[in-house]
């Protein structure tokens, strides 16, 4: 048997894997659109498979039930969000600058995935398992990033024990600012006002004072 013939099963297997992943991704994307538009309660398998362009029977090759998909939906979008933010902060060394870019990247992700906010807000009731998993994933990822920064000498004003509370403070700011500024009254994604970026930057750099010491004037201790 020729070497090229011996390699064919692996190539075929690779194509099958790609096709499997493509259909799975199509179902996730379709579920995100359906839940974003109609809510979890109206996200039937029929609607999701129709939006994905696959047969209803195909659904059960990927998910055990409708609830199985809904429980996985928010964590999957959360991983997508983390990957988006990680790409946006790559190459930035200063931790304050990284945090400002993380904040902006979060809002950038909401513009790409306008359904995310509704999926997140309804998940606690309709997909509690996925809701808990999502917040664990986000908090653990954020905490790991801050611990890495702390270990290399960034965040010198914080103790190791303060890093976890810091993570939840930063997460809370994202939650409430997105509720106020990420969407129009009609639920469409929008770019937040410049005042949000400037207020966040001042808070990160100078705390509630909002400004640093005057030039040439020593900072009080």
PDB file of N, CA, C and O in Angstrom, residues 3 16 20 24 41 57 67 72 74 76-77 86 99 103 105 107 109 113 122 124 128 134 140 150 160 169-170 208 220:
ATOM      1  N   UNK A   3       2.187   5.089   0.611  1.00  0.00           N
ATOM      2  CA  UNK A   3       2.117   5.930   1.806  1.00  0.00           C
ATOM      3  C   UNK A   3       0.940   6.885   1.741  1.00  0.00           C
ATOM      4  O   UNK A   3       0.276   7.157   2.748  1.00  0.00           O
ATOM      5  N   UNK A  16     -14.119  14.841   8.975  1.00  0.00           N
ATOM      6  CA  UNK A  16     -15.305  14.554   9.786  1.00  0.00           C
ATOM      7  C   UNK A  16     -15.300  15.388  11.055  1.00  0.00           C
ATOM      8  O   UNK A  16     -16.337  15.913  11.471  1.00  0.00           O
ATOM      9  N   UNK A  20     -18.050  18.079  12.143  1.00  0.00           N
ATOM     10  CA  UNK A  20     -18.711  17.979  13.437  1.00  0.00           C
ATOM     11  C   UNK A  20     -18.632  19.296  14.193  1.00  0.00           C
ATOM     12  O   UNK A  20     -19.624  19.774  14.744  1.00  0.00           O
ATOM     13  N   UNK A  24     -21.711  21.847  15.248  1.00  0.00           N
ATOM     14  CA  UNK A  24     -21.861  22.210  16.662  1.00  0.00           C
ATOM     15  C   UNK A  24     -21.822  23.722  16.831  1.00  0.00           C
ATOM     16  O   UNK A  24     -22.625  24.310  17.561  1.00  0.00           O
ATOM     17  N   UNK A  41     -37.257  30.823  26.993  1.00  0.00           N
ATOM     18  CA  UNK A  41     -38.520  30.087  27.027  1.00  0.00           C
ATOM     19  C   UNK A  41     -39.019  29.726  25.639  1.00  0.00           C
ATOM     20  O   UNK A  41     -39.666  28.682  25.453  1.00  0.00           O
ATOM     21  N   UNK A  57     -33.330  15.980  13.860  1.00  0.00           N
ATOM     22  CA  UNK A  57     -32.707  14.759  14.344  1.00  0.00           C
ATOM     23  C   UNK A  57     -31.214  14.909  14.560  1.00  0.00           C
ATOM     24  O   UNK A  57     -30.627  14.247  15.429  1.00  0.00           O
ATOM     25  N   UNK A  67     -32.232  21.421  27.126  1.00  0.00           N
ATOM     26  CA  UNK A  67     -31.632  22.011  28.322  1.00  0.00           C
ATOM     27  C   UNK A  67     -30.114  21.849  28.327  1.00  0.00           C
ATOM     28  O   UNK A  67     -29.389  22.722  28.814  1.00  0.00           O
ATOM     29  N   UNK A  72     -25.024  24.866  28.171  1.00  0.00           N
ATOM     30  CA  UNK A  72     -23.692  25.067  27.602  1.00  0.00           C
ATOM     31  C   UNK A  72     -23.532  26.404  26.879  1.00  0.00           C
ATOM     32  O   UNK A  72     -22.412  26.842  26.623  1.00  0.00           O
ATOM     33  N   UNK A  74     -24.216  29.792  27.537  1.00  0.00           N
ATOM     34  CA  UNK A  74     -23.551  30.933  28.173  1.00  0.00           C
ATOM     35  C   UNK A  74     -22.068  30.659  28.441  1.00  0.00           C
ATOM     36  O   UNK A  74     -21.231  31.521  28.136  1.00  0.00           O
ATOM     37  N   UNK A  76     -20.093  28.789  26.739  1.00  0.00           N
ATOM     38  CA  UNK A  76     -19.424  28.824  25.437  1.00  0.00           C
ATOM     39  C   UNK A  76     -19.211  30.257  24.977  1.00  0.00           C
ATOM     40  O   UNK A  76     -18.130  30.620  24.480  1.00  0.00           O
ATOM     41  N   UNK A  77     -20.226  31.105  25.153  1.00  0.00           N
ATOM     42  CA  UNK A  77     -20.079  32.517  24.792  1.00  0.00           C
ATOM     43  C   UNK A  77     -19.070  33.208  25.707  1.00  0.00           C
ATOM     44  O   UNK A  77     -18.332  34.094  25.282  1.00  0.00           O
ATOM     45  N   UNK A  86      -8.501  38.509  25.556  1.00  0.00           N
ATOM     46  CA  UNK A  86      -7.083  38.131  25.587  1.00  0.00           C
ATOM     47  C   UNK A  86      -6.357  38.619  24.337  1.00  0.00           C
ATOM     48  O   UNK A  86      -5.213  39.086  24.402  1.00  0.00           O
ATOM     49  N   UNK A  99      -5.921  46.678  31.960  1.00  0.00           N
ATOM     50  CA  UNK A  99      -7.280  46.682  32.495  1.00  0.00           C
ATOM     51  C   UNK A  99      -8.184  47.624  31.708  1.00  0.00           C
ATOM     52  O   UNK A  99      -9.347  47.308  31.440  1.00  0.00           O
ATOM     53  N   UNK A 103     -11.513  46.392  29.611  1.00  0.00           N
ATOM     54  CA  UNK A 103     -12.835  47.026  29.751  1.00  0.00           C
ATOM     55  C   UNK A 103     -13.390  47.393  28.376  1.00  0.00           C
ATOM     56  O   UNK A 103     -14.558  47.094  28.058  1.00  0.00           O
ATOM     57  N   UNK A 105     -12.478  46.109  25.514  1.00  0.00           N
ATOM     58  CA  UNK A 105     -12.670  44.882  24.744  1.00  0.00           C
ATOM     59  C   UNK A 105     -13.970  44.193  25.123  1.00  0.00           C
ATOM     60  O   UNK A 105     -14.636  43.590  24.275  1.00  0.00           O
ATOM     61  N   UNK A 107     -16.763  45.669  25.980  1.00  0.00           N
ATOM     62  CA  UNK A 107     -17.828  46.357  25.257  1.00  0.00           C
ATOM     63  C   UNK A 107     -17.743  46.076  23.759  1.00  0.00           C
ATOM     64  O   UNK A 107     -18.771  46.006  23.073  1.00  0.00           O
ATOM     65  N   UNK A 109     -16.857  43.242  22.524  1.00  0.00           N
ATOM     66  CA  UNK A 109     -17.468  41.924  22.371  1.00  0.00           C
ATOM     67  C   UNK A 109     -18.991  42.025  22.371  1.00  0.00           C
ATOM     68  O   UNK A 109     -19.668  41.336  21.606  1.00  0.00           O
ATOM     69  N   UNK A 113     -21.545  40.496  19.757  1.00  0.00           N
ATOM     70  CA  UNK A 113     -22.527  39.516  20.217  1.00  0.00           C
ATOM     71  C   UNK A 113     -23.635  40.238  20.996  1.00  0.00           C
ATOM     72  O   UNK A 113     -23.733  40.134  22.225  1.00  0.00           O
ATOM     73  N   UNK A 122     -31.025  36.136  31.546  1.00  0.00           N
ATOM     74  CA  UNK A 122     -32.070  35.124  31.707  1.00  0.00           C
ATOM     75  C   UNK A 122     -31.518  33.772  32.158  1.00  0.00           C
ATOM     76  O   UNK A 122     -32.275  32.899  32.588  1.00  0.00           O
ATOM     77  N   UNK A 124     -29.786  32.782  34.732  1.00  0.00           N
ATOM     78  CA  UNK A 124     -29.908  32.397  36.138  1.00  0.00           C
ATOM     79  C   UNK A 124     -31.219  31.655  36.392  1.00  0.00           C
ATOM     80  O   UNK A 124     -31.278  30.747  37.231  1.00  0.00           O
ATOM     81  N   UNK A 128     -29.565  27.645  35.051  1.00  0.00           N
ATOM     82  CA  UNK A 128     -28.757  27.951  36.238  1.00  0.00           C
ATOM     83  C   UNK A 128     -27.413  27.242  36.273  1.00  0.00           C
ATOM     84  O   UNK A 128     -26.426  27.805  36.768  1.00  0.00           O
ATOM     85  N   UNK A 134     -20.496  29.743  34.002  1.00  0.00           N
ATOM     86  CA  UNK A 134     -19.983  30.946  33.341  1.00  0.00           C
ATOM     87  C   UNK A 134     -19.261  31.845  34.339  1.00  0.00           C
ATOM     88  O   UNK A 134     -18.132  32.280  34.073  1.00  0.00           O
ATOM     89  N   UNK A 140     -12.385  32.798  37.564  1.00  0.00           N
ATOM     90  CA  UNK A 140     -11.118  32.063  37.632  1.00  0.00           C
ATOM     91  C   UNK A 140     -10.118  32.596  36.617  1.00  0.00           C
ATOM     92  O   UNK A 140      -8.929  32.741  36.913  1.00  0.00           O
ATOM     93  N   UNK A 150       0.476  40.156  39.466  1.00  0.00           N
ATOM     94  CA  UNK A 150       0.987  40.408  40.815  1.00  0.00           C
ATOM     95  C   UNK A 150       2.336  39.734  41.018  1.00  0.00           C
ATOM     96  O   UNK A 150       3.261  40.310  41.619  1.00  0.00           O
ATOM     97  N   UNK A 160      -2.032  39.546  48.095  1.00  0.00           N
ATOM     98  CA  UNK A 160      -2.545  38.357  47.417  1.00  0.00           C
ATOM     99  C   UNK A 160      -4.009  38.111  47.787  1.00  0.00           C
ATOM    100  O   UNK A 160      -4.827  37.730  46.941  1.00  0.00           O
ATOM    101  N   UNK A 169     -15.020  43.127  42.154  1.00  0.00           N
ATOM    102  CA  UNK A 169     -15.303  44.559  42.009  1.00  0.00           C
ATOM    103  C   UNK A 169     -15.247  44.971  40.535  1.00  0.00           C
ATOM    104  O   UNK A 169     -16.127  45.692  40.038  1.00  0.00           O
ATOM    105  N   UNK A 170     -14.236  44.497  39.834  1.00  0.00           N
ATOM    106  CA  UNK A 170     -14.100  44.828  38.414  1.00  0.00           C
ATOM    107  C   UNK A 170     -15.216  44.183  37.593  1.00  0.00           C
ATOM    108  O   UNK A 170     -15.750  44.805  36.661  1.00  0.00           O
ATOM    109  N   UNK A 208     -10.941  57.342  43.574  1.00  0.00           N
ATOM    110  CA  UNK A 208     -12.074  58.260  43.612  1.00  0.00           C
ATOM    111  C   UNK A 208     -11.659  59.716  43.603  1.00  0.00           C
ATOM    112  O   UNK A 208     -12.493  60.598  43.387  1.00  0.00           O
ATOM    113  N   UNK A 220       0.645  63.497  49.226  1.00  0.00           N
ATOM    114  CA  UNK A 220       0.503  63.322  50.668  1.00  0.00           C
ATOM    115  C   UNK A 220       0.408  61.847  51.016  1.00  0.00           C
ATOM    116  O   UNK A 220      -0.185  61.077  50.278  1.00  0.00           O
TER     117      UNK A 220
END
